[in-house]
Amino acid sequence: MNIYLVASGDLRLSANQVCWDAQAQMEQLLSEAVAEAGGKIIRAHAYDEQKKHGFIDSQKMGMQVFKNIDPTAPLIVAESVWQYSHHVLAGLITHQGPILTVANWSGEWPGLVGMLNLNGSLTKAGVEYSTLWSVDFSDDFFKTNLKNWLQTATVQPDLSHVKAFDKALIPADELAAGVNFAKAFRKEKAIMGVFDEGCMGMFNAIVPDHLLHPTGIYKERLSQSSLYAKMLTVKDEEAEAVLQWLLDKGMQFDWGTDEATQLTRNQTLLQCKMYIAAVRIAAEFGCDTIGIQYQQGLKDLVPASDLVEGLLNNQNRPPVFDEAGNELFAGEALPHFNEVDECAGIDALVTYNLWRSMGLKGENTLHDLRYGEHYKNDSVDGFVWVFLISGAAPPEHFVGGYEGTSSERQPEMYFRLGGGSVKGVSKPGSIVWSRIYVMDDALHCDMGIGESVDLPKEELDRRWNMTTPQWPIMNAVLKGVSRDQMMGRHKANHIHVVYAENESEANKLCRIKAAALQELGIQVHFCGDVAV
Ligand SMILES: C[C@H](O)[C@@H](O)[C@@H](O)C(=O)CO
C-alpha cells in the first residue's frame, strides 16, 4: 500500500535549515517501520537544494503539494520540528483518505509541540485524524498501532483516564464557589486585547467570537504596529527605571556585546520599552488580559516579547505609569497569553481572578509540552514532563523568585533580533493543569492535578541541554495520566499551570475551577486522578 508523507515546517528559513537533519533521520526510521508493516512511503514533496531543507514552508506551497496527492490515499504528516499548521491545514481539510500525524519522541527540536498544535488545529477544523509518536519507531506500542492504522485507518487512543464533568461529583460549597465566581465574571464582562491574531499558523489558538462571548469575554483587536509606535514614545529613563527595578530584585541578565548572537543591554532596554508600551495600551483600551503575537511581524522590528510577557504575568512587577504619572494596574498582574493563544488567554484571565478571589497567588502560565522521560530517585518515581515555553513564565513560579530568574538571549534561528527570555526552574509543589480547546464548534477544557518536582541539578541540566536551555522549565508529573494517554488526548501544543498549596488543595481548586469553567459554558473533562 502506498502512503503519502508530508512534512510541515517553520516559516523561518533559518529554523528549517538548522532542523532539517533531525527530520531526515526521523523520516528514514519511519519509512523503514512502514515498510516492515507492509506499506510504502511516497514523499509528496522533494528536498529543495536551494533552500537546503525539505519542509513545506508556506500555505501556498502546502496547497500545491496537496494537488499532487491522491485525495483518497492514506497520508502521514511527519514532524520533528516546530511547524506552522496552516501550511498543511488546507490540504488536510479536503483530504478524504486516512490521516496519521507522527512525531519523534525527542526534545531536540519542538516536533512533539508541532504535532500537538497540528492535532489541536485538526480537531478545531473537524478533520478526522489519528496520531502516534515514538523514540525510534521500533517499539511495540508504535508498531502495533501503525499496523492498526494501516489495516483499519484509525488508531484508538486510550482515553480511560478521562471523565466528564458532572456537578453531582462536586461538593456543594465548592460548586457554589465556582458557579458564583463565574456568574459575576460573566456579568462584569472582560476585554481580551489581541495584538495580531493567529501566531505561527496556530489555527487552534484562535477562539471564534461566537464561542468566546458566552463566557463574558470580548476581543479588542489591537495591532502590533500600535505597540511598536507606542514603544517609540517611551522615554529612555522610563526603560532604565524598569531595568533597575529588576536588577534591584536580583534578576540576572546574560549580557554580551554581539547583537547577532548575544543578549545586549540595549535589547533588554527595548524589551523594557515594550513592557511599558503594552501596559499603557492595555490601560487605554481597558483590557483585562493581552496577548502579543511577536513571532511574525514584530520579530522583524524589535527584540522578543518574552521579558514583557513573563513580567506581566507576575503580580510583583515593575510599576508602569501613564503619561500623566498614574500607576497602571497597580499591584496586579496583567495576565498575558503567549503567542496570542486565545484558549490560554481565557484560562489565564479566569484562573488569575478566581485564585485572587480566594485570597491565593494567581500567577499562572502556559508551557509547551516539549518532551518527557520517566525519572526515578529517592523522592521521584514517575513520568516527568519537560514543560518549557519559549521564554516567558512569571518569576513567582521560579525557585528563588526574581533572584532565581535570568534572562538569556533567544536562539537566533527563531529570534533574529534577540531579546532575553524570563528563565528559571519552576519551584516544586502541587499544580492544577488545564487546557481549553475548540472541538465540535464548542469550547472544552481538559484538566487535572499534578506536581512540579525537584530534579537533581545534573538531571535538570541534561533535560535543559537536550531541549532549549534558554527557556523556563517545569518538571511536571501529571497525576493518573500516562505519557501515551496524554499524547493521545491532548489537543494543543500548550498546557496551562497554576500552583496550589498541597495536593488536597489542588484537588479542591481543580474542582472549583471546573465548576467555574462549566458555568461559563466550557465543557470540562477531568483527566487522571482528580478527586471527584
Ligand atoms: C520559538 C518557537 O517558534 C516556539 O515559539 C515554538 O516552539 C513554541 O513554543 C510553540 O508553542
Coordinates of C-alpha atoms and ligand atoms in Angstrom, one line a residue:
M1 CA 0.0 0.0 0.0
N2 CA 1.3 3.5 -0.9
I3 CA 1.3 6.1 1.8
Y4 CA 2.0 9.7 1.1
L5 CA 4.2 11.6 3.5
V6 CA 4.3 15.4 4.1
A7 CA 6.4 17.4 6.5
S8 CA 5.3 20.8 7.6
G9 CA 8.0 23.3 8.7
D10 CA 8.6 26.7 10.1
L11 CA 8.1 29.9 8.0
R12 CA 11.6 30.9 9.1
L13 CA 14.3 29.6 6.7
S14 CA 16.9 29.6 9.4
A15 CA 14.9 27.2 11.6
N16 CA 14.1 24.9 8.7
Q17 CA 17.7 24.6 7.7
V18 CA 19.0 24.0 11.2
C19 CA 16.3 21.4 12.0
W20 CA 16.4 19.6 8.7
D21 CA 18.8 16.8 9.7
A22 CA 16.7 15.7 12.5
Q23 CA 13.6 15.5 10.2
A24 CA 15.6 13.5 7.6
Q25 CA 16.7 11.0 10.2
M26 CA 13.2 10.6 11.6
E27 CA 11.7 10.0 8.1
Q28 CA 14.3 7.3 7.4
L29 CA 13.3 5.4 10.5
L30 CA 9.6 6.0 9.9
S31 CA 9.9 4.7 6.3
E32 CA 11.6 1.6 7.5
A33 CA 8.9 0.9 10.1
V34 CA 6.1 1.5 7.5
A35 CA 7.9 -0.9 5.1
E36 CA 8.1 -3.5 7.8
A37 CA 4.4 -3.1 8.3
G38 CA 3.7 -3.7 4.6
G39 CA 3.4 -0.1 3.4
K40 CA 5.5 2.1 1.1
I41 CA 6.2 5.8 1.8
I42 CA 6.0 8.2 -1.0
R43 CA 7.3 11.6 -0.1
A44 CA 4.9 14.1 -1.6
H45 CA 7.4 16.9 -1.9
A46 CA 11.2 17.0 -2.5
Y47 CA 14.2 18.3 -0.7
D48 CA 14.9 21.8 -2.0
E49 CA 18.6 22.2 -3.0
Q50 CA 18.4 26.0 -2.9
K51 CA 16.6 26.3 0.4
K52 CA 18.5 23.4 1.9
H53 CA 15.6 21.7 3.5
G54 CA 12.6 19.5 2.6
F55 CA 9.8 21.2 4.5
I56 CA 6.5 22.7 3.3
D57 CA 7.3 26.3 4.4
S58 CA 4.2 28.2 3.3
Q59 CA 0.4 27.7 3.0
K60 CA 0.8 28.3 -0.8
M61 CA 3.4 25.5 -1.1
G62 CA 1.2 23.2 1.0
M63 CA -1.8 23.8 -1.4
Q64 CA 0.5 23.0 -4.4
V65 CA 1.8 19.8 -2.7
F66 CA -1.7 18.5 -2.0
K67 CA -2.7 19.0 -5.6
N68 CA -0.4 16.1 -6.5
I69 CA -1.6 13.7 -3.7
D70 CA -4.4 11.2 -4.4
P71 CA -7.1 12.6 -2.1
T72 CA -8.2 9.1 -1.1
A73 CA -4.8 7.7 -0.3
P74 CA -3.5 7.2 3.3
L75 CA -1.4 10.1 4.4
I76 CA 1.2 10.6 7.1
V77 CA 2.2 14.1 8.4
A78 CA 5.7 13.5 9.9
E79 CA 7.0 16.1 12.4
S80 CA 10.4 16.6 14.1
V81 CA 10.3 20.4 14.3
W82 CA 8.1 23.3 15.3
Q83 CA 5.8 23.7 12.3
Y84 CA 3.0 26.1 11.2
S85 CA -0.2 24.1 11.0
H86 CA -1.7 26.4 8.3
H87 CA 0.9 25.2 5.9
V88 CA -0.9 21.9 5.6
L89 CA -4.4 22.6 7.0
A90 CA -6.0 23.4 3.7
G91 CA -4.8 20.1 2.2
L92 CA -5.8 18.1 5.2
I93 CA -9.2 19.7 5.4
T94 CA -10.0 18.4 1.9
H95 CA -8.1 15.1 2.1
Q96 CA -10.5 12.2 2.2
G97 CA -8.1 9.3 2.9
P98 CA -7.0 8.4 6.4
I99 CA -4.6 10.8 8.1
L100 CA -1.9 9.9 10.6
T101 CA 0.2 12.6 12.4
V102 CA 3.5 11.2 13.7
A103 CA 6.2 12.8 15.8
N104 CA 9.6 11.5 17.0
W105 CA 9.9 11.4 20.8
S106 CA 12.8 13.8 21.0
G107 CA 13.2 17.1 22.8
E108 CA 15.9 18.4 20.5
W109 CA 13.5 20.5 18.4
P110 CA 9.8 21.1 19.2
G111 CA 8.5 18.4 17.0
L112 CA 6.1 16.9 19.6
V113 CA 5.0 20.5 20.2
G114 CA 4.4 21.0 16.4
M115 CA 2.4 17.8 16.1
L116 CA 0.2 18.6 19.1
N117 CA -0.5 22.0 17.6
L118 CA -1.5 20.3 14.3
N119 CA -3.7 17.9 16.2
G120 CA -5.4 20.7 18.0
S121 CA -5.9 22.6 14.7
L122 CA -7.3 19.5 13.0
T123 CA -9.7 18.9 16.0
K124 CA -10.9 22.5 15.7
A125 CA -11.4 22.1 12.0
G126 CA -13.4 18.9 12.4
V127 CA -10.9 16.8 10.5
E128 CA -10.6 13.2 11.5
Y129 CA -7.1 12.0 12.2
S130 CA -5.1 9.5 14.2
T131 CA -1.8 10.3 16.0
L132 CA 1.3 8.4 17.0
W133 CA 4.8 9.1 18.4
S134 CA 7.9 7.0 19.0
V135 CA 11.6 7.3 20.1
D136 CA 12.9 5.2 17.2
F137 CA 9.8 3.7 15.6
S138 CA 10.7 0.2 16.7
D139 CA 8.7 -0.1 20.0
D140 CA 5.7 -2.4 20.3
F141 CA 3.3 0.5 21.0
F142 CA 4.2 2.2 17.8
K143 CA 4.4 -0.9 15.6
T144 CA 1.1 -2.3 16.8
N145 CA -0.7 1.0 16.3
L146 CA 0.8 1.6 13.0
K147 CA -0.4 -1.8 11.8
N148 CA -3.8 -1.0 13.2
W149 CA -3.9 2.3 11.2
L150 CA -2.8 0.6 8.0
Q151 CA -5.5 -2.1 8.4
T152 CA -8.4 -0.1 9.9
A153 CA -7.5 3.5 9.1
T154 CA -7.7 4.5 12.7
V155 CA -5.7 4.3 16.0
Q156 CA -7.8 4.2 19.1
P157 CA -6.2 6.3 21.9
D158 CA -6.5 5.1 25.5
L159 CA -9.0 7.6 27.0
S160 CA -9.8 5.6 30.1
H161 CA -8.3 8.5 32.2
V162 CA -11.0 11.0 31.1
K163 CA -14.2 11.6 33.0
A164 CA -16.9 14.1 32.0
F165 CA -17.7 16.9 34.5
D166 CA -20.8 16.2 36.5
K167 CA -21.9 18.7 39.1
A168 CA -23.1 15.9 41.3
L169 CA -19.4 15.0 41.7
I170 CA -18.5 18.4 43.2
P171 CA -19.1 19.2 47.0
A172 CA -21.9 21.8 47.2
D173 CA -19.8 24.6 48.7
E174 CA -17.1 24.2 46.0
L175 CA -19.8 24.1 43.3
A176 CA -21.3 27.3 44.7
A177 CA -17.9 29.0 44.8
G178 CA -17.1 28.2 41.2
V179 CA -20.6 29.0 39.9
N180 CA -20.9 32.3 41.8
F181 CA -17.5 33.4 40.6
A182 CA -18.4 32.6 37.0
K183 CA -21.8 34.4 37.2
A184 CA -20.1 37.5 38.5
F185 CA -17.3 37.2 36.0
R186 CA -19.7 36.9 33.1
K187 CA -21.9 39.8 34.3
E188 CA -18.9 42.1 34.8
K189 CA -17.6 41.3 31.2
A190 CA -13.9 41.4 30.3
I191 CA -11.8 42.5 27.3
M192 CA -9.1 40.4 25.8
G193 CA -6.6 42.5 23.9
V194 CA -5.2 40.6 20.9
F195 CA -2.1 42.1 19.3
D196 CA -2.5 40.5 15.8
E197 CA -4.4 37.2 15.8
G198 CA -3.1 33.9 14.7
C199 CA 0.6 33.4 15.6
M200 CA 2.7 30.9 13.6
G201 CA -0.3 29.2 11.9
M202 CA -1.8 28.2 15.3
F203 CA -5.4 27.8 14.0
N204 CA -6.3 26.1 17.2
A205 CA -5.4 29.2 19.2
I206 CA -8.0 31.4 17.6
V207 CA -11.3 31.3 19.5
P208 CA -14.2 32.2 17.3
D209 CA -16.1 35.2 18.8
H210 CA -19.4 33.4 19.0
L211 CA -17.8 30.8 21.3
L212 CA -16.0 33.5 23.3
H213 CA -18.9 35.8 24.0
P214 CA -20.9 33.5 26.2
T215 CA -18.0 33.4 28.6
G216 CA -18.3 37.2 29.1
I217 CA -15.1 37.9 27.3
Y218 CA -14.9 40.1 24.2
K219 CA -11.9 40.7 22.0
E220 CA -10.3 44.1 21.4
R221 CA -8.4 43.6 18.1
L222 CA -5.1 45.5 18.5
S223 CA -2.2 45.8 16.2
Q224 CA 1.5 45.1 16.8
S225 CA 2.1 48.3 14.7
S226 CA 0.5 50.3 17.5
L227 CA 2.6 48.5 20.1
Y228 CA 5.7 49.4 18.1
A229 CA 4.6 53.0 17.7
K230 CA 3.9 53.3 21.4
M231 CA 7.4 51.9 22.2
L232 CA 8.8 54.8 20.3
T233 CA 7.1 57.2 22.7
V234 CA 8.6 55.6 25.9
K235 CA 11.4 57.6 27.3
D236 CA 14.9 56.1 27.8
E237 CA 14.8 56.9 31.5
E238 CA 11.5 55.0 31.9
A239 CA 13.0 51.9 30.4
E240 CA 16.1 52.3 32.6
A241 CA 13.8 52.5 35.7
V242 CA 12.2 49.2 34.8
L243 CA 15.5 47.6 34.3
Q244 CA 16.9 49.0 37.5
W245 CA 13.8 47.6 39.4
L246 CA 14.6 44.1 38.0
L247 CA 18.3 44.4 38.9
D248 CA 17.5 45.5 42.4
K249 CA 15.3 42.4 42.8
G250 CA 18.3 40.3 41.8
M251 CA 17.3 39.2 38.3
Q252 CA 20.4 38.3 36.2
F253 CA 20.9 39.3 32.6
D254 CA 23.4 37.4 30.5
W255 CA 24.6 40.4 28.5
G256 CA 27.3 40.4 25.9
T257 CA 28.1 42.8 23.1
D258 CA 27.4 41.0 19.8
E259 CA 23.8 41.9 18.8
A260 CA 23.7 38.9 16.4
T261 CA 24.4 36.2 18.8
Q262 CA 24.3 37.6 22.3
L263 CA 21.8 39.4 24.6
T264 CA 22.8 43.0 24.9
R265 CA 21.8 45.7 27.4
N266 CA 20.3 47.6 24.5
Q267 CA 18.0 44.7 23.6
T268 CA 16.9 44.4 27.2
L269 CA 16.1 48.2 27.3
L270 CA 14.0 47.8 24.2
Q271 CA 12.1 45.0 25.9
C272 CA 11.5 47.3 28.9
K273 CA 10.1 49.9 26.5
M274 CA 7.8 47.2 25.1
Y275 CA 6.7 46.3 28.6
I276 CA 5.7 49.9 29.3
A277 CA 4.0 50.4 25.9
A278 CA 2.0 47.2 26.3
V279 CA 0.7 48.2 29.8
R280 CA -0.2 51.7 28.5
I281 CA -2.1 50.3 25.6
A282 CA -3.9 47.8 27.7
A283 CA -5.0 50.5 30.1
E284 CA -6.0 52.8 27.3
F285 CA -8.4 50.1 25.9
G286 CA -9.4 48.7 29.3
C287 CA -8.0 45.3 28.6
D288 CA -8.2 42.7 31.3
T289 CA -5.7 40.4 29.5
I290 CA -3.5 40.8 26.5
G291 CA -1.6 38.6 24.1
I292 CA 1.3 39.6 21.9
Q293 CA 2.0 37.5 18.8
Y294 CA 5.6 38.6 18.3
Q295 CA 6.9 35.7 16.3
Q296 CA 5.7 37.1 13.0
G297 CA 5.7 40.8 12.2
L298 CA 7.1 42.3 15.4
K299 CA 10.1 39.9 15.1
D300 CA 11.4 41.9 12.2
L301 CA 11.3 45.2 14.2
V302 CA 12.3 44.6 17.8
P303 CA 13.7 42.1 20.3
A304 CA 11.5 39.3 21.7
S305 CA 8.4 40.0 23.8
D306 CA 9.2 37.4 26.4
L307 CA 10.5 39.7 29.1
V308 CA 7.3 41.7 28.8
E309 CA 5.1 38.6 29.0
G310 CA 6.8 37.0 32.0
L311 CA 6.7 40.3 33.9
L312 CA 3.0 40.9 33.0
N313 CA 2.1 37.6 34.5
N314 CA 3.7 38.4 37.8
Q315 CA 1.8 40.3 40.4
N316 CA 5.0 41.8 41.8
R317 CA 6.4 43.6 38.7
P318 CA 8.0 46.9 37.9
P319 CA 5.5 49.8 38.2
V320 CA 4.2 51.4 35.0
F321 CA 2.8 54.8 34.9
D322 CA 0.7 56.6 32.3
E323 CA 2.0 59.7 30.6
A324 CA 0.3 61.7 33.4
G325 CA 2.1 59.8 36.2
N326 CA -0.7 57.5 37.4
E327 CA 0.3 53.9 38.1
L328 CA -1.4 51.4 35.9
F329 CA -2.9 48.1 37.1
A330 CA -1.2 48.9 40.4
G331 CA -0.3 45.9 42.5
E332 CA -1.8 43.4 40.0
A333 CA -0.6 41.1 37.2
L334 CA -2.0 41.8 33.7
P335 CA -2.5 38.2 32.6
H336 CA -0.7 37.6 29.3
F337 CA -1.2 34.8 26.8
N338 CA 1.9 33.8 25.0
E339 CA 1.8 33.5 21.2
V340 CA -1.7 35.0 21.3
D341 CA -3.1 31.6 22.2
E342 CA -6.6 32.8 23.0
C343 CA -7.6 29.5 24.6
A344 CA -4.8 30.1 27.1
G345 CA -5.9 33.7 27.4
I346 CA -9.3 32.7 28.7
D347 CA -7.6 30.3 31.1
A348 CA -5.1 32.9 32.3
L349 CA -7.7 35.5 33.0
V350 CA -10.2 33.2 34.7
T351 CA -7.6 31.5 36.8
Y352 CA -5.9 34.7 37.9
N353 CA -9.1 36.2 39.0
L354 CA -10.5 33.0 40.6
W355 CA -7.4 32.4 42.6
R356 CA -7.2 36.0 43.7
S357 CA -10.9 35.9 44.7
M358 CA -10.0 33.1 47.1
G359 CA -7.0 35.1 48.5
L360 CA -4.5 33.0 46.7
K361 CA -1.5 33.8 44.5
G362 CA -2.9 33.8 41.0
E363 CA 0.2 33.6 38.8
N364 CA -0.3 31.1 36.0
T365 CA 1.3 30.4 32.7
L366 CA 1.2 28.2 29.7
H367 CA 4.1 26.0 28.7
D368 CA 4.8 23.8 25.7
L369 CA 4.5 20.0 26.2
R370 CA 8.0 19.7 24.9
Y371 CA 9.3 16.3 26.0
G372 CA 9.4 13.9 28.9
E373 CA 11.1 10.8 30.3
H374 CA 10.5 8.5 33.3
Y375 CA 12.7 9.5 36.3
K376 CA 13.3 7.7 39.5
N377 CA 15.3 8.6 42.6
D378 CA 14.5 8.5 46.3
S379 CA 11.8 11.2 46.1
V380 CA 10.5 11.0 42.5
D381 CA 9.3 8.0 40.6
G382 CA 7.2 8.9 37.6
F383 CA 6.9 10.2 34.1
V384 CA 8.4 13.7 34.4
W385 CA 7.4 16.0 31.6
V386 CA 9.6 18.9 30.3
F387 CA 7.2 21.7 30.3
L388 CA 9.1 24.5 28.6
I389 CA 8.0 27.7 26.9
S390 CA 9.7 30.0 24.5
G391 CA 10.9 32.4 27.1
A392 CA 8.1 33.7 29.3
A393 CA 6.9 32.5 32.6
P394 CA 6.3 34.5 35.8
P395 CA 9.3 34.8 38.2
E396 CA 6.9 33.9 41.0
H397 CA 6.9 30.4 39.7
F398 CA 10.6 30.0 40.0
V399 CA 12.8 28.7 42.7
G400 CA 14.2 31.9 44.3
G401 CA 11.7 34.3 42.6
Y402 CA 13.4 37.1 40.9
E403 CA 16.8 36.1 42.3
G404 CA 16.3 32.7 40.6
T405 CA 15.4 34.4 37.3
S406 CA 17.8 35.0 34.5
S407 CA 17.4 36.5 31.0
E408 CA 19.2 34.7 28.2
R409 CA 19.4 35.5 24.5
Q410 CA 16.7 33.9 22.4
P411 CA 18.1 31.5 19.8
E412 CA 18.9 33.3 16.6
M413 CA 17.3 30.8 14.3
Y414 CA 13.9 31.8 15.7
F415 CA 14.6 35.3 17.0
R416 CA 17.0 37.3 14.7
L417 CA 16.8 40.5 16.8
G418 CA 17.4 38.7 20.1
G419 CA 15.9 39.8 23.3
G420 CA 16.1 37.9 26.5
S421 CA 13.9 35.2 28.0
V422 CA 12.5 35.0 31.5
K423 CA 14.2 31.8 32.6
G424 CA 14.0 29.9 35.8
V425 CA 13.2 26.4 37.2
S426 CA 9.6 26.1 38.4
K427 CA 9.5 25.5 42.2
P428 CA 8.4 22.1 43.5
G429 CA 4.7 21.9 44.5
S430 CA 1.2 20.9 43.6
I431 CA -0.3 22.2 40.5
V432 CA -3.6 22.3 38.7
W433 CA -3.2 21.9 35.0
S434 CA -5.7 22.6 32.2
R435 CA -6.2 23.2 28.5
I436 CA -9.1 24.9 26.9
Y437 CA -9.7 24.0 23.3
V438 CA -12.2 24.2 20.5
M439 CA -13.9 21.0 19.3
D440 CA -17.3 20.5 17.5
D441 CA -17.8 24.2 17.5
A442 CA -17.7 24.4 21.3
L443 CA -15.2 25.3 24.0
H444 CA -13.9 22.3 26.0
C445 CA -11.4 22.1 28.8
D446 CA -9.3 19.1 29.9
M447 CA -8.0 19.5 33.4
G448 CA -6.3 17.6 36.2
I449 CA -3.8 17.8 39.0
G450 CA -0.1 17.3 39.1
E451 CA 3.2 18.1 40.8
S452 CA 6.1 20.2 39.8
V453 CA 9.0 18.1 41.1
D454 CA 12.6 18.9 42.1
L455 CA 15.1 17.1 40.0
P456 CA 18.8 16.9 40.8
K457 CA 20.9 19.5 39.1
E458 CA 22.5 17.0 36.8
E459 CA 19.2 15.7 35.5
L460 CA 17.7 19.2 35.2
D461 CA 20.7 20.3 33.1
R462 CA 20.5 17.2 31.0
R463 CA 16.9 18.0 30.2
W464 CA 17.6 21.6 29.5
N465 CA 20.6 20.8 27.3
M466 CA 18.6 18.3 25.3
T467 CA 15.9 20.9 24.6
T468 CA 16.3 24.7 24.8
P469 CA 18.4 25.8 27.8
Q470 CA 17.5 29.5 27.4
W471 CA 13.8 28.8 28.2
P472 CA 11.9 28.4 31.6
I473 CA 11.2 24.9 32.6
M474 CA 8.8 23.0 34.9
N475 CA 9.5 19.3 35.7
A476 CA 5.9 18.1 35.9
V477 CA 4.3 14.9 36.9
L478 CA 0.6 14.6 35.8
K479 CA -1.3 12.5 38.3
G480 CA -3.0 9.5 36.9
V481 CA -2.2 10.3 33.2
S482 CA 0.4 8.3 31.4
R483 CA 2.6 9.7 28.6
D484 CA 0.6 7.9 25.9
Q485 CA -2.8 8.8 27.4
M486 CA -1.7 12.5 27.4
M487 CA -0.4 12.4 23.9
G488 CA -3.4 10.6 22.5
R489 CA -5.8 13.0 24.1
H490 CA -4.2 16.5 24.3
K491 CA -5.5 19.0 21.7
A492 CA -2.8 21.7 21.8
N493 CA 0.9 22.4 22.0
H494 CA 0.3 24.3 25.2
I495 CA -0.7 23.3 28.7
H496 CA -1.7 25.7 31.5
V497 CA -0.4 25.5 35.0
V498 CA -1.1 27.2 38.4
Y499 CA 0.1 26.3 41.8
A500 CA -1.8 25.1 44.8
E501 CA -0.7 24.8 48.5
N502 CA -0.7 21.0 48.5
E503 CA -2.4 18.0 46.8
S504 CA -5.6 18.2 48.7
E505 CA -5.9 21.9 47.9
A506 CA -5.0 21.2 44.2
N507 CA -8.0 18.7 44.1
K508 CA -10.3 21.3 45.6
L509 CA -9.1 24.1 43.4
C510 CA -9.4 21.9 40.4
R511 CA -13.0 21.1 41.2
I512 CA -13.8 24.8 41.9
K513 CA -12.2 25.9 38.6
A514 CA -14.0 23.2 36.8
A515 CA -17.3 24.4 38.2
A516 CA -16.5 27.9 37.1
L517 CA -15.5 27.0 33.6
Q518 CA -18.5 24.8 33.2
E519 CA -20.8 27.7 34.3
L520 CA -19.0 29.8 31.7
G521 CA -20.2 27.4 29.0
I522 CA -16.9 25.4 28.7
Q523 CA -17.4 21.6 28.7
V524 CA -15.0 20.3 31.3
H525 CA -13.3 16.8 31.3
F526 CA -11.4 15.7 34.3
C527 CA -8.2 13.8 33.4
G528 CA -6.4 11.4 35.7
D529 CA -6.5 11.3 39.5
V530 CA -8.7 14.3 40.3
A531 CA -10.6 13.5 43.5
V532 CA -14.2 13.5 42.2
Ligands
LIG1 C1 10.4 29.7 19.1 C2 9.4 28.7 18.6 O1 8.8 29.2 17.5 C3 8.5 28.4 19.7 O2 7.7 29.5 20.0 C4 7.6 27.2 19.4 O3 8.3 26.1 19.5 C5 6.6 27.2 20.5 O4 6.8 27.4 21.6 C6 5.2 26.8 20.1 O5 4.3 26.8 21.2

